Coordinates of C-alpha atoms in Angstrom, one line a residue:
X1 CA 110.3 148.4 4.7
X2 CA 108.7 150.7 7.2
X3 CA 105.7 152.8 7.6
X4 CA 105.5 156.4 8.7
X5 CA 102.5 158.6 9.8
X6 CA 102.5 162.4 9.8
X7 CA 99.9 164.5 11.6
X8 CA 100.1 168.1 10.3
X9 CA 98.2 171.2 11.1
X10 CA 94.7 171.7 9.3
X11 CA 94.6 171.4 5.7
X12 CA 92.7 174.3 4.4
X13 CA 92.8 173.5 0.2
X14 CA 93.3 170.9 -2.0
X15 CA 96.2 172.5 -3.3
X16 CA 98.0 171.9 -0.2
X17 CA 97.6 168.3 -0.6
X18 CA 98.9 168.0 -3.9
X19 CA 102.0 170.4 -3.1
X20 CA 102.5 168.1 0.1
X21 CA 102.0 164.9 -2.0
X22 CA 104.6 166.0 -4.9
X23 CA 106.6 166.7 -2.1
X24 CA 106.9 163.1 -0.5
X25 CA 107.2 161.7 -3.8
X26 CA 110.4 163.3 -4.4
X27 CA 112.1 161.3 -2.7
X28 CA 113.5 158.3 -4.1
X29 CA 113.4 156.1 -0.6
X30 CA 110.0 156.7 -0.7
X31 CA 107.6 154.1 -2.0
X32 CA 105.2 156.4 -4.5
X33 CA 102.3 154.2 -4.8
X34 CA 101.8 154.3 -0.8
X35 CA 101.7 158.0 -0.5
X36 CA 98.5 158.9 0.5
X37 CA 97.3 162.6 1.8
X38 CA 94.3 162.6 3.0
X39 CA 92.9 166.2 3.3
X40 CA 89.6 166.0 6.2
X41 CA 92.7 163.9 9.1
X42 CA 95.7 166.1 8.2
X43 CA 98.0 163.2 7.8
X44 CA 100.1 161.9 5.3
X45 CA 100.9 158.0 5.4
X46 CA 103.9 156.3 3.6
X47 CA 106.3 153.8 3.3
X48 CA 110.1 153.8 3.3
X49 CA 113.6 151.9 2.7
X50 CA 114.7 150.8 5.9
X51 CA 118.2 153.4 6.5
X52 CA 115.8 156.2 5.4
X53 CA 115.6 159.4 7.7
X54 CA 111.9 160.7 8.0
X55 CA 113.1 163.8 9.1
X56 CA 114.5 164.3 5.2
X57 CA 110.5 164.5 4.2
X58 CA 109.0 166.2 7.5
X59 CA 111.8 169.4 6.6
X60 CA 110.5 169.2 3.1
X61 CA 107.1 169.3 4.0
X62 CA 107.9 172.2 6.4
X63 CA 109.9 173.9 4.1
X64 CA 106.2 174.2 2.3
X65 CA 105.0 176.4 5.3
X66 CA 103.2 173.2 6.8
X67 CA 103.5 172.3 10.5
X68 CA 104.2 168.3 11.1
X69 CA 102.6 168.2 14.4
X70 CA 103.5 164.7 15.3
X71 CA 105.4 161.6 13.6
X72 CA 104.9 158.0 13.9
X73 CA 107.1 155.2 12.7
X74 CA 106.4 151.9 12.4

């Protein structure tokens, strides 16, 4: 299992984060209950199967119109 951190651009409404956090849920590598948005940092935080690609959830996030400024794995 592995940990990734997003940094995007400023969050501006609450709806972003739930469109951003229905977004990393949908995919199934993705462990659900460690999603977590948080809204005043601009990050999103979550873990992952091992022979995941982040890059899969940083295009769908992007596809939102949200910049993913930087991306740490762990």
């Amino acid at each position: 299992m592995k940990k990734a951190e997003f940094k995007l651009e400023e969050l501006s409404c609450p709806s972003c984060l739930m469109k951003i956090d229905k977004a990393v849920k949908s995919h199934k590598e993705v462990v659900k209950s460690s999603v977590n948005v948080m809204f005043n940092s601009s990050k999103v935080t979550f873990d992952f199967n091992d022979d995941f690609d982040v890059n899969i959830v940083k295009e769908s996030i992007e596809k939102l119109g949200f910049d993913v400024l930087k991306v740490n794995v762990e």
